PDB file of C-alpha atoms (C1' of nucleotides) in Angstrom:
ATOM      1  CA  MET A   1      26.827  -2.873  -3.254  1.00 87.00           C
ATOM      2  CA  ASN A   2      29.140  -4.721  -0.913  1.00 93.00           C
ATOM      3  CA  LEU A   3      27.998  -7.506   1.422  1.00 95.00           C
ATOM      4  CA  THR A   4      29.571  -8.669   4.657  1.00 95.00           C
ATOM      5  CA  ILE A   5      28.321 -10.888   7.445  1.00 94.00           C
ATOM      6  CA  SER A   6      28.739 -10.283  11.136  1.00 89.00           C
ATOM      7  CA  ASN A   7      27.120 -12.710  13.562  1.00 88.00           C
ATOM      8  CA  ASP A   8      23.792 -13.417  11.907  1.00 93.00           C
ATOM      9  CA  ASN A   9      23.508  -9.955  10.445  1.00 97.00           C
ATOM     10  CA  ILE A  10      23.878  -9.025   6.807  1.00 98.00           C
ATOM     11  CA  VAL A  11      25.681  -5.726   6.345  1.00 98.00           C
ATOM     12  CA  LEU A  12      25.480  -3.888   3.031  1.00 98.00           C
ATOM     13  CA  THR A  13      27.590  -0.905   2.129  1.00 96.00           C
ATOM     14  CA  ASP A  14      27.717   1.223  -0.981  1.00 93.00           C
ATOM     15  CA  ILE A  15      23.935   1.161  -1.346  1.00 95.00           C
ATOM     16  CA  ARG A  16      22.490   4.054  -3.300  1.00 95.00           C
ATOM     17  CA  ASP A  17      19.002   5.434  -3.734  1.00 97.00           C
ATOM     18  CA  PHE A  18      17.536   3.661  -0.715  1.00 98.00           C
ATOM     19  CA  ASP A  19      15.698   5.139   2.238  1.00 97.00           C
ATOM     20  CA  LEU A  20      13.543   3.083   4.588  1.00 97.00           C
ATOM     21  CA  THR A  21      11.002   5.787   5.340  1.00 95.00           C
ATOM     22  CA  HIS A  22      10.526   6.641   1.683  1.00 96.00           C
ATOM     23  CA  THR A  23      10.179   2.975   0.754  1.00 96.00           C
ATOM     24  CA  PHE A  24       7.875   1.870   3.577  1.00 95.00           C
ATOM     25  CA  GLU A  25       5.712   4.990   3.808  1.00 93.00           C
ATOM     26  CA  CYS A  26       4.891   5.516   0.148  1.00 92.00           C
ATOM     27  CA  GLY A  27       1.737   3.434   0.322  1.00 91.00           C
ATOM     28  CA  GLN A  28       2.900   0.239  -1.326  1.00 95.00           C
ATOM     29  CA  CYS A  29       3.063  -2.004   1.762  1.00 96.00           C
ATOM     30  CA  PHE A  30       1.283  -2.375   5.084  1.00 95.00           C
ATOM     31  CA  ARG A  31       3.293  -4.680   7.323  1.00 96.00           C
ATOM     32  CA  TRP A  32       6.444  -2.672   8.060  1.00 96.00           C
ATOM     33  CA  ASN A  33       6.592  -0.667  11.253  1.00 94.00           C
ATOM     34  CA  ARG A  34       9.152   1.808  12.491  1.00 94.00           C
ATOM     35  CA  VAL A  35      11.283   0.599  15.390  1.00 94.00           C
ATOM     36  CA  ASP A  36      13.471   3.666  15.874  1.00 94.00           C
ATOM     37  CA  ASP A  37      14.985   6.512  13.861  1.00 94.00           C
ATOM     38  CA  TYR A  38      16.986   4.160  11.695  1.00 97.00           C
ATOM     39  CA  SER A  39      15.125   0.877  11.519  1.00 97.00           C
ATOM     40  CA  TYR A  40      11.896  -0.889  10.607  1.00 97.00           C
ATOM     41  CA  LEU A  41      10.610  -4.361  11.376  1.00 97.00           C
ATOM     42  CA  GLY A  42       8.214  -6.272   9.188  1.00 97.00           C
ATOM     43  CA  VAL A  43       7.011  -9.647   8.032  1.00 97.00           C
ATOM     44  CA  ALA A  44       7.143 -10.505   4.350  1.00 97.00           C
ATOM     45  CA  MET A  45       7.533 -13.628   2.254  1.00 97.00           C
ATOM     46  CA  GLY A  46       6.941 -15.758   5.350  1.00 97.00           C
ATOM     47  CA  LYS A  47       9.867 -14.230   7.255  1.00 98.00           C
ATOM     48  CA  ALA A  48      10.314 -11.515   9.837  1.00 98.00           C
ATOM     49  CA  LEU A  49      13.087  -8.979   9.349  1.00 98.00           C
ATOM     50  CA  LYS A  50      14.502  -5.995  11.142  1.00 98.00           C
ATOM     51  CA  ILE A  51      16.270  -3.702   8.717  1.00 98.00           C
ATOM     52  CA  GLU A  52      18.346  -0.691   9.647  1.00 98.00           C
ATOM     53  CA  LEU A  53      19.820   2.012   7.447  1.00 98.00           C
ATOM     54  CA  HIS A  54      22.211   4.495   8.993  1.00 96.00           C
ATOM     55  CA  ASP A  55      24.970   6.536   7.374  1.00 93.00           C
ATOM     56  CA  GLY A  56      24.620   4.614   4.151  1.00 94.00           C
ATOM     57  CA  VAL A  57      24.997   1.202   5.798  1.00 97.00           C
ATOM     58  CA  VAL A  58      22.165  -1.334   5.681  1.00 98.00           C
ATOM     59  CA  VAL A  59      21.934  -3.986   8.383  1.00 98.00           C
ATOM     60  CA  MET A  60      19.498  -6.883   8.057  1.00 98.00           C
ATOM     61  CA  TYR A  61      19.295  -8.494  11.478  1.00 98.00           C
ATOM     62  CA  ASP A  62      19.241 -12.172  12.291  1.00 98.00           C
ATOM     63  CA  THR A  63      18.992 -13.447   8.748  1.00 98.00           C
ATOM     64  CA  SER A  64      21.110 -15.544   6.421  1.00 96.00           C
ATOM     65  CA  VAL A  65      22.994 -15.143   3.172  1.00 96.00           C
ATOM     66  CA  ASP A  66      20.591 -17.610   1.605  1.00 96.00           C
ATOM     67  CA  ASP A  67      17.590 -15.521   2.588  1.00 97.00           C
ATOM     68  CA  PHE A  68      19.306 -12.407   1.344  1.00 97.00           C
ATOM     69  CA  ASN A  69      20.161 -14.004  -1.976  1.00 97.00           C
ATOM     70  CA  ASP A  70      16.832 -15.747  -2.458  1.00 98.00           C
ATOM     71  CA  ILE A  71      14.427 -13.239  -0.958  1.00 98.00           C
ATOM     72  CA  TRP A  72      15.530  -9.877   0.322  1.00 98.00           C
ATOM     73  CA  GLN A  73      17.677  -8.549  -2.498  1.00 98.00           C
ATOM     74  CA  TYR A  74      14.737  -9.014  -4.866  1.00 98.00           C
ATOM     75  CA  TYR A  75      12.098  -7.920  -2.370  1.00 98.00           C
ATOM     76  CA  PHE A  76      13.932  -4.615  -1.983  1.00 98.00           C
ATOM     77  CA  ASP A  77      14.724  -4.458  -5.711  1.00 98.00           C
ATOM     78  CA  LEU A  78      18.385  -3.914  -4.892  1.00 97.00           C
ATOM     79  CA  PRO A  79      19.852  -4.899  -8.297  1.00 97.00           C
ATOM     80  CA  ARG A  80      18.000  -2.055 -10.040  1.00 98.00           C
ATOM     81  CA  ASP A  81      19.685   1.266 -10.814  1.00 98.00           C
ATOM     82  CA  TYR A  82      17.215   3.827  -9.477  1.00 98.00           C
ATOM     83  CA  GLY A  83      19.629   6.669 -10.213  1.00 98.00           C
ATOM     84  CA  LYS A  84      19.142   6.073 -13.901  1.00 98.00           C
ATOM     85  CA  ILE A  85      15.371   5.965 -13.508  1.00 98.00           C
ATOM     86  CA  LYS A  86      15.314   9.227 -11.563  1.00 98.00           C
ATOM     87  CA  SER A  87      17.537  11.044 -14.000  1.00 98.00           C
ATOM     88  CA  ARG A  88      15.272  10.054 -16.881  1.00 98.00           C
ATOM     89  CA  LEU A  89      12.116  11.024 -14.999  1.00 98.00           C
ATOM     90  CA  SER A  90      13.710  14.311 -13.930  1.00 98.00           C
ATOM     91  CA  GLU A  91      13.511  15.622 -17.468  1.00 97.00           C
ATOM     92  CA  ASP A  92      10.023  16.562 -16.321  1.00 97.00           C
ATOM     93  CA  VAL A  93      10.237  19.379 -13.777  1.00 97.00           C
ATOM     94  CA  VAL A  94       7.416  18.080 -11.581  1.00 96.00           C
ATOM     95  CA  LEU A  95       9.027  14.659 -11.414  1.00 97.00           C
ATOM     96  CA  LYS A  96      12.391  16.246 -10.716  1.00 97.00           C
ATOM     97  CA  ASN A  97      10.992  17.724  -7.517  1.00 96.00           C
ATOM     98  CA  ALA A  98       9.146  14.525  -6.645  1.00 96.00           C
ATOM     99  CA  CYS A  99      12.289  12.413  -7.138  1.00 97.00           C
ATOM    100  CA  GLU A 100      14.322  14.761  -4.968  1.00 97.00           C
ATOM    101  CA  TYR A 101      11.693  14.536  -2.242  1.00 96.00           C
ATOM    102  CA  GLY A 102      11.299  10.740  -2.239  1.00 96.00           C
ATOM    103  CA  TRP A 103      14.792   9.952  -3.519  1.00 97.00           C
ATOM    104  CA  GLY A 104      15.047   6.687  -1.568  1.00 97.00           C
ATOM    105  CA  ILE A 105      11.866   4.972  -2.752  1.00 97.00           C
ATOM    106  CA  ARG A 106      12.234   1.429  -4.039  1.00 97.00           C
ATOM    107  CA  ILE A 107       9.328  -0.547  -5.379  1.00 97.00           C
ATOM    108  CA  LEU A 108       9.063  -3.708  -3.326  1.00 97.00           C
ATOM    109  CA  LYS A 109       8.461  -7.021  -5.032  1.00 97.00           C
ATOM    110  CA  GLN A 110       5.743  -8.421  -2.838  1.00 97.00           C
ATOM    111  CA  ASP A 111       4.086 -11.803  -2.592  1.00 97.00           C
ATOM    112  CA  SER A 112       1.202 -11.904  -5.045  1.00 97.00           C
ATOM    113  CA  TRP A 113      -1.380 -13.424  -2.699  1.00 97.00           C
ATOM    114  CA  GLU A 114      -0.617 -10.982   0.109  1.00 97.00           C
ATOM    115  CA  CYS A 115      -0.631  -8.111  -2.340  1.00 97.00           C
ATOM    116  CA  LEU A 116      -3.960  -9.174  -3.809  1.00 97.00           C
ATOM    117  CA  VAL A 117      -5.680  -9.357  -0.441  1.00 97.00           C
ATOM    118  CA  SER A 118      -4.024  -6.220   0.877  1.00 96.00           C
ATOM    119  CA  PHE A 119      -5.250  -4.106  -2.000  1.00 96.00           C
ATOM    120  CA  ILE A 120      -8.744  -5.604  -1.883  1.00 96.00           C
ATOM    121  CA  ILE A 121      -8.749  -4.358   1.708  1.00 95.00           C
ATOM    122  CA  SER A 122      -7.375  -0.975   0.626  1.00 94.00           C
ATOM    123  CA  ALA A 123     -10.486  -0.064  -1.343  1.00 93.00           C
ATOM    124  CA  SER A 124     -12.058   3.050   0.121  1.00 90.00           C
ATOM    125  CA  ASN A 125      -9.892   2.823   3.201  1.00 91.00           C
ATOM    126  CA  HIS A 126      -7.128   4.766   4.993  1.00 89.00           C
ATOM    127  CA  ILE A 127      -3.687   3.333   5.546  1.00 91.00           C
ATOM    128  CA  PRO A 128      -3.908   3.099   9.362  1.00 90.00           C
ATOM    129  CA  ARG A 129      -7.103   1.112   9.048  1.00 91.00           C
ATOM    130  CA  ILE A 130      -5.767  -1.053   6.218  1.00 94.00           C
ATOM    131  CA  LYS A 131      -2.785  -1.890   8.418  1.00 93.00           C
ATOM    132  CA  LYS A 132      -5.020  -2.745  11.354  1.00 93.00           C
ATOM    133  CA  ILE A 133      -7.230  -5.072   9.296  1.00 95.00           C
ATOM    134  CA  ILE A 134      -4.208  -6.863   7.835  1.00 95.00           C
ATOM    135  CA  GLN A 135      -2.649  -7.183  11.267  1.00 94.00           C
ATOM    136  CA  LEU A 136      -5.840  -8.758  12.609  1.00 94.00           C
ATOM    137  CA  LEU A 137      -5.936 -11.089   9.627  1.00 96.00           C
ATOM    138  CA  CYS A 138      -2.388 -12.263  10.342  1.00 96.00           C
ATOM    139  CA  GLU A 139      -2.765 -12.522  14.119  1.00 95.00           C
ATOM    140  CA  ASN A 140      -5.939 -14.542  13.803  1.00 95.00           C
ATOM    141  CA  PHE A 141      -5.119 -16.817  10.897  1.00 96.00           C
ATOM    142  CA  GLY A 142      -1.386 -16.601  10.160  1.00 96.00           C
ATOM    143  CA  ASP A 143       1.354 -18.879  11.505  1.00 97.00           C
ATOM    144  CA  GLU A 144       3.417 -17.879  14.494  1.00 97.00           C
ATOM    145  CA  LEU A 145       6.919 -16.742  13.754  1.00 96.00           C
ATOM    146  CA  SER A 146       9.630 -16.382  16.373  1.00 98.00           C
ATOM    147  CA  TYR A 147      12.179 -13.673  15.650  1.00 98.00           C
ATOM    148  CA  MET A 148      14.690 -11.890  17.865  1.00 97.00           C
ATOM    149  CA  GLY A 149      12.827 -12.917  20.997  1.00 97.00           C
ATOM    150  CA  ASN A 150       9.374 -11.847  19.858  1.00 97.00           C
ATOM    151  CA  THR A 151       6.420 -13.481  18.172  1.00 97.00           C
ATOM    152  CA  TYR A 152       5.129 -12.351  14.785  1.00 97.00           C
ATOM    153  CA  PHE A 153       2.632 -13.781  12.352  1.00 97.00           C
ATOM    154  CA  THR A 154       2.873 -14.716   8.703  1.00 97.00           C
ATOM    155  CA  PHE A 155       0.287 -13.645   6.197  1.00 97.00           C
ATOM    156  CA  PRO A 156      -2.281 -16.474   6.067  1.00 97.00           C
ATOM    157  CA  SER A 157      -2.300 -18.603   2.929  1.00 97.00           C
ATOM    158  CA  ALA A 158      -5.174 -18.771   0.482  1.00 97.00           C
ATOM    159  CA  ASP A 159      -5.811 -22.346   1.606  1.00 97.00           C
ATOM    160  CA  THR A 160      -6.181 -21.211   5.198  1.00 96.00           C
ATOM    161  CA  ILE A 161      -8.566 -18.390   4.375  1.00 96.00           C
ATOM    162  CA  ALA A 162     -10.608 -20.469   1.944  1.00 96.00           C
ATOM    163  CA  LYS A 163     -11.592 -22.755   4.820  1.00 96.00           C
ATOM    164  CA  LEU A 164     -13.054 -19.863   6.834  1.00 95.00           C
ATOM    165  CA  THR A 165     -16.616 -18.617   6.906  1.00 94.00           C
ATOM    166  CA  LEU A 166     -17.694 -14.992   6.669  1.00 93.00           C
ATOM    167  CA  ASP A 167     -18.475 -15.265  10.338  1.00 93.00           C
ATOM    168  CA  ASP A 168     -14.902 -16.381  11.081  1.00 93.00           C
ATOM    169  CA  LEU A 169     -13.552 -13.480   9.054  1.00 94.00           C
ATOM    170  CA  SER A 170     -15.700 -10.918  10.847  1.00 93.00           C
ATOM    171  CA  VAL A 171     -13.035 -10.613  13.559  1.00 93.00           C
ATOM    172  CA  ILE A 172     -10.798  -8.647  11.194  1.00 94.00           C
ATOM    173  CA  ARG A 173     -13.477  -5.945  10.740  1.00 93.00           C
ATOM    174  CA  ALA A 174     -12.954  -5.647   7.026  1.00 94.00           C
ATOM    175  CA  GLY A 175     -16.544  -4.636   6.432  1.00 93.00           C
ATOM    176  CA  PHE A 176     -17.953  -5.215   2.968  1.00 94.00           C
ATOM    177  CA  ARG A 177     -14.554  -6.435   1.760  1.00 95.00           C
ATOM    178  CA  ASP A 178     -14.720  -9.700   3.737  1.00 94.00           C
ATOM    179  CA  LYS A 179     -16.734 -11.521   1.063  1.00 95.00           C
ATOM    180  CA  TYR A 180     -14.226 -10.472  -1.603  1.00 96.00           C
ATOM    181  CA  ILE A 181     -11.333 -11.842   0.446  1.00 96.00           C
ATOM    182  CA  LEU A 182     -13.106 -15.145   0.914  1.00 95.00           C
ATOM    183  CA  ALA A 183     -14.046 -15.406  -2.755  1.00 95.00           C
ATOM    184  CA  ALA A 184     -10.487 -14.570  -3.823  1.00 96.00           C
ATOM    185  CA  ALA A 185      -9.122 -17.289  -1.537  1.00 97.00           C
ATOM    186  CA  LYS A 186     -11.492 -19.850  -3.030  1.00 96.00           C
ATOM    187  CA  MET A 187     -10.570 -18.885  -6.584  1.00 96.00           C
ATOM    188  CA  VAL A 188      -6.873 -19.251  -5.809  1.00 97.00           C
ATOM    189  CA  THR A 189      -7.206 -22.475  -3.852  1.00 96.00           C
ATOM    190  CA  GLY A 190      -9.580 -23.990  -6.370  1.00 95.00           C
ATOM    191  CA  GLY A 191      -7.138 -23.354  -9.178  1.00 95.00           C
ATOM    192  CA  GLU A 192      -9.418 -20.943 -10.980  1.00 95.00           C
ATOM    193  CA  ILE A 193      -6.674 -18.340 -10.640  1.00 96.00           C
ATOM    194  CA  ASN A 194      -3.046 -19.434 -10.630  1.00 97.00           C
ATOM    195  CA  LEU A 195      -1.155 -16.515  -9.119  1.00 97.00           C
ATOM    196  CA  CYS A 196       2.211 -17.932 -10.170  1.00 97.00           C
ATOM    197  CA  GLY A 197       1.145 -19.087 -13.587  1.00 97.00           C
ATOM    198  CA  ILE A 198      -0.323 -15.776 -14.654  1.00 97.00           C
ATOM    199  CA  ASN A 199       3.095 -14.165 -14.302  1.00 97.00           C
ATOM    200  CA  ARG A 200       3.753 -15.224 -17.889  1.00 97.00           C
ATOM    201  CA  LEU A 201       0.813 -13.203 -19.201  1.00 97.00           C
ATOM    202  CA  SER A 202       1.116  -9.850 -20.911  1.00 97.00           C
ATOM    203  CA  ASN A 203       0.254  -6.795 -18.837  1.00 96.00           C
ATOM    204  CA  ALA A 204      -3.176  -6.494 -20.416  1.00 96.00           C
ATOM    205  CA  ASP A 205      -4.051 -10.162 -19.972  1.00 96.00           C
ATOM    206  CA  LEU A 206      -2.681 -10.240 -16.442  1.00 97.00           C
ATOM    207  CA  LYS A 207      -4.790  -7.248 -15.500  1.00 96.00           C
ATOM    208  CA  LYS A 208      -7.861  -8.733 -17.148  1.00 95.00           C
ATOM    209  CA  THR A 209      -7.351 -11.976 -15.241  1.00 96.00           C
ATOM    210  CA  LEU A 210      -6.930 -10.258 -11.897  1.00 97.00           C
ATOM    211  CA  MET A 211     -10.065  -8.198 -12.489  1.00 96.00           C
ATOM    212  CA  GLN A 212     -12.078 -11.412 -12.621  1.00 96.00           C
ATOM    213  CA  ILE A 213     -11.534 -11.603  -8.871  1.00 96.00           C
ATOM    214  CA  PRO A 214     -14.292  -9.865  -6.909  1.00 95.00           C
ATOM    215  CA  GLY A 215     -13.088  -6.721  -5.194  1.00 95.00           C
ATOM    216  CA  VAL A 216     -10.431  -6.188  -7.845  1.00 96.00           C
ATOM    217  CA  GLY A 217     -11.232  -3.283 -10.130  1.00 95.00           C
ATOM    218  CA  ASN A 218      -9.040  -1.150 -12.320  1.00 95.00           C
ATOM    219  CA  LYS A 219      -7.082   0.576  -9.573  1.00 96.00           C
ATOM    220  CA  VAL A 220      -6.520  -2.469  -7.360  1.00 96.00           C
ATOM    221  CA  ALA A 221      -5.413  -4.502 -10.381  1.00 97.00           C
ATOM    222  CA  ASP A 222      -2.897  -1.816 -11.319  1.00 96.00           C
ATOM    223  CA  CYS A 223      -1.466  -1.913  -7.798  1.00 96.00           C
ATOM    224  CA  ILE A 224      -1.056  -5.687  -7.937  1.00 97.00           C
ATOM    225  CA  LEU A 225       0.618  -5.456 -11.341  1.00 97.00           C
ATOM    226  CA  LEU A 226       3.075  -2.924 -10.008  1.00 97.00           C
ATOM    227  CA  PHE A 227       3.791  -4.236  -6.519  1.00 97.00           C
ATOM    228  CA  ALA A 228       3.650  -8.008  -7.018  1.00 97.00           C
ATOM    229  CA  TYR A 229       4.345  -8.651 -10.689  1.00 97.00           C
ATOM    230  CA  ALA A 230       6.977  -5.960 -11.278  1.00 97.00           C
ATOM    231  CA  ARG A 231       5.036  -4.472 -14.181  1.00 97.00           C
ATOM    232  CA  HIS A 232       6.716  -1.132 -13.727  1.00 97.00           C
ATOM    233  CA  ASN A 233       4.760   0.634 -16.434  1.00 96.00           C
ATOM    234  CA  SER A 234       1.569   0.212 -14.404  1.00 96.00           C
ATOM    235  CA  PHE A 235       0.239   3.576 -13.218  1.00 96.00           C
ATOM    236  CA  PRO A 236      -2.453   3.171 -10.533  1.00 95.00           C
ATOM    237  CA  VAL A 237      -4.673   6.242 -10.306  1.00 94.00           C
ATOM    238  CA  ASP A 238      -6.429   6.707  -6.996  1.00 92.00           C
ATOM    239  CA  VAL A 239      -8.028   9.886  -5.695  1.00 91.00           C
ATOM    240  CA  TRP A 240      -4.611  11.195  -4.626  1.00 91.00           C
ATOM    241  CA  LEU A 241      -2.947  10.655  -7.982  1.00 92.00           C
ATOM    242  CA  LYS A 242      -5.997  12.122  -9.661  1.00 92.00           C
ATOM    243  CA  ARG A 243      -5.736  15.302  -7.611  1.00 91.00           C
ATOM    244  CA  ILE A 244      -1.973  15.505  -7.983  1.00 92.00           C
ATOM    245  CA  MET A 245      -2.049  15.026 -11.754  1.00 94.00           C
ATOM    246  CA  GLU A 246      -4.877  17.516 -12.172  1.00 92.00           C
ATOM    247  CA  HIS A 247      -2.949  20.021 -10.091  1.00 92.00           C
ATOM    248  CA  TYR A 248       0.300  19.782 -12.033  1.00 94.00           C
ATOM    249  CA  TYR A 249      -0.690  18.823 -15.552  1.00 94.00           C
ATOM    250  CA  PHE A 250      -4.255  19.998 -16.188  1.00 91.00           C
ATOM    251  CA  GLU A 251      -6.420  23.064 -15.884  1.00 86.00           C
ATOM    252  CA  ASN A 252      -9.474  21.255 -14.546  1.00 86.00           C
ATOM    253  CA  LYS A 253     -11.031  17.958 -13.519  1.00 87.00           C
ATOM    254  CA  GLN A 254     -10.183  14.915 -15.611  1.00 89.00           C
ATOM    255  CA  ARG A 255     -11.554  11.420 -16.001  1.00 90.00           C
ATOM    256  CA  ILE A 256      -9.390   8.700 -14.500  1.00 92.00           C
ATOM    257  CA  ASP A 257      -9.087   7.041 -17.908  1.00 91.00           C
ATOM    258  CA  ASP A 258      -7.753  10.239 -19.417  1.00 93.00           C
ATOM    259  CA  ILE A 259      -5.211  10.705 -16.627  1.00 94.00           C
ATOM    260  CA  GLN A 260      -4.040   7.139 -17.114  1.00 93.00           C
ATOM    261  CA  ALA A 261      -3.698   7.581 -20.864  1.00 93.00           C
ATOM    262  CA  PHE A 262      -1.805  10.828 -20.362  1.00 95.00           C
ATOM    263  CA  SER A 263       0.576   9.172 -17.885  1.00 95.00           C
ATOM    264  CA  THR A 264       1.208   6.183 -20.099  1.00 92.00           C
ATOM    265  CA  GLU A 265       2.090   8.540 -22.908  1.00 94.00           C
ATOM    266  CA  LYS A 266       4.272  10.721 -20.705  1.00 96.00           C
ATOM    267  CA  PHE A 267       6.091   8.194 -18.506  1.00 96.00           C
ATOM    268  CA  GLY A 268       5.921   5.013 -20.575  1.00 94.00           C
ATOM    269  CA  GLU A 269       7.855   2.117 -19.098  1.00 96.00           C
ATOM    270  CA  LEU A 270       8.690   4.197 -16.013  1.00 97.00           C
ATOM    271  CA  GLY A 271       5.063   4.932 -15.124  1.00 97.00           C
ATOM    272  CA  GLY A 272       5.054   2.910 -11.933  1.00 97.00           C
ATOM    273  CA  PHE A 273       8.130   4.622 -10.565  1.00 97.00           C
ATOM    274  CA  ALA A 274       6.711   8.012 -11.502  1.00 97.00           C
ATOM    275  CA  GLN A 275       3.485   7.130  -9.728  1.00 96.00           C
ATOM    276  CA  GLN A 276       5.280   6.310  -6.485  1.00 96.00           C
ATOM    277  CA  TYR A 277       7.418   9.460  -6.482  1.00 96.00           C
ATOM    278  CA  LEU A 278       4.352  11.570  -7.274  1.00 95.00           C
ATOM    279  CA  PHE A 279       2.205   9.908  -4.643  1.00 94.00           C
ATOM    280  CA  TYR A 280       4.748  10.254  -1.845  1.00 94.00           C
ATOM    281  CA  TYR A 281       5.543  13.843  -2.764  1.00 93.00           C
ATOM    282  CA  GLY A 282       1.952  14.894  -3.364  1.00 91.00           C
ATOM    283  CA  ARG A 283       0.469  13.276  -0.295  1.00 89.00           C
ATOM    284  CA  ASP A 284       3.109  14.593   2.109  1.00 87.00           C
ATOM    285  CA  ASN A 285       2.715  18.098   0.709  1.00 86.00           C
ATOM    286  CA  LYS A 286      -1.065  17.839   0.429  1.00 83.00           C
ATOM    287  CA  ILE A 287      -1.026  18.761  -3.238  1.00 83.00           C
ATOM    288  CA  GLY A 288      -4.464  19.438  -4.639  1.00 79.00           C
ATOM    289  CA  LEU A 289      -6.199  19.750  -1.281  1.00 76.00           C
TER     290      LEU A 289
ATOM    291  C1'  DC B   1     -13.764  20.426  27.495  1.00 84.68           C
ATOM    292  C1'  DA B   2     -16.551  16.268  26.738  1.00 84.68           C
ATOM    293  C1'  DC B   3     -19.718  14.295  23.818  1.00 84.68           C
ATOM    294  C1'  DC B   4     -22.466  13.303  19.772  1.00 84.68           C
ATOM    295  C1'  DA B   5     -24.081  13.319  14.724  1.00 84.68           C
ATOM    296  C1'  DG B   6     -23.309  13.100  10.137  1.00 84.68           C
ATOM    297  C1'  DG B   7     -19.695  12.951   6.586  1.00 84.68           C
ATOM    298  C1'  DC B   8     -16.513  10.449   4.327  1.00 84.68           C
ATOM    299  C1'  DA B   9     -12.113   7.786   3.118  1.00 84.68           C
ATOM    300  C1'  DA B  10      -5.502   5.010  -1.278  1.00 84.68           C
ATOM    301  C1'  DG B  11     -12.859   1.709  -4.775  1.00 84.68           C
ATOM    302  C1'  DC B  12     -15.841  -1.889  -6.346  1.00 84.68           C
ATOM    303  C1'  DC B  13     -20.196  -3.675  -7.867  1.00 84.68           C
TER     304       DC B  13
ATOM    305  C1'  DG C   1     -25.969   4.867  -5.101  1.00 84.68           C
ATOM    306  C1'  DG C   2     -24.950   1.221  -1.684  1.00 84.68           C
ATOM    307  C1'  DC C   3     -21.670  -1.020   0.913  1.00 84.68           C
ATOM    308  C1'  DT C   4     -18.872  -1.884   6.544  1.00 84.68           C
ATOM    309  C1'  DT C   5     -16.198   0.373   9.672  1.00 84.68           C
ATOM    310  C1'  DG C   6     -13.673   3.831  12.193  1.00 84.68           C
ATOM    311  C1'  DC C   7     -12.452   8.287  12.837  1.00 84.68           C
ATOM    312  C1'  DA C   8     -11.500  13.391  11.901  1.00 84.68           C
ATOM    313  C1'  DT C   9     -14.449  17.199  11.953  1.00 84.68           C
ATOM    314  C1'  DG C  10     -17.380  20.700  13.639  1.00 84.68           C
ATOM    315  C1'  DG C  11     -21.410  21.757  16.468  1.00 84.68           C
ATOM    316  C1'  DT C  12     -23.592  21.679  21.019  1.00 84.68           C
TER     317       DT C  12
END
DNA sequence: CACCAGGCAAGCC
DNA sequence: GGCTTGCATGGT
């Protein structure tokens, strides 16, 4: 990777294994939207960013070297060698195809609070609707952010949400999930759950702690482990992964627990990466439907 | 071609 | 099995 600065834009060359569509459309995040064929714009970590990738050159618009160094290089997991990960996973023929299909996926390192709320909202929900609910949440309760001549909104803090009533929250149309969001905010604000502090916990303890939060079950906890705490052996199994795994690796229906155990055995420390390649590949190709 | 009714969706309790 | 909501689906 090579970094140069022109005006207020960060330009990266010699970037491998990175594709914006693969990364933003593989179901891990909900606040990035396509601008044109080569770029996306999103809000994350309290900042707005337009990112473009064309002919192997990444441009991050109107940002700073400090923000790149402190935030974006880690958010996009740029220091990690995904080529090595893919070549190891490709020993399995199914994964080989999945890696070739979603070759540019990177697992984002997202803010833990945003990730927690986002995946509480994701329960029994489709991506377009998840995105709409989160957008309403930000527009109604986030802080205004001015960027490249437009206004965007940050993801509202736990403190902000904890002060709301269920009636206030009804504007986001989250349905039965609204009470979980409110309860989660109160647990975080009240110190019952320390989202930073629990980073030191083992995977098992971290998951157990997160599952104390209402609205966080096995699957949602696995997503938070993978997308916010960089526990890359986490293998979230939703209905898609269940179908995909059954299709490729089993003769018949399986219990989620059994699929998870099988995946842990098969993919080990790379389970989370495998999950993302499989999900993106399987969903786009409607595997198991 | 509207329009409506019932099903159901990246789960959790 | 119930939960909120929105929407793709198929029937009229």
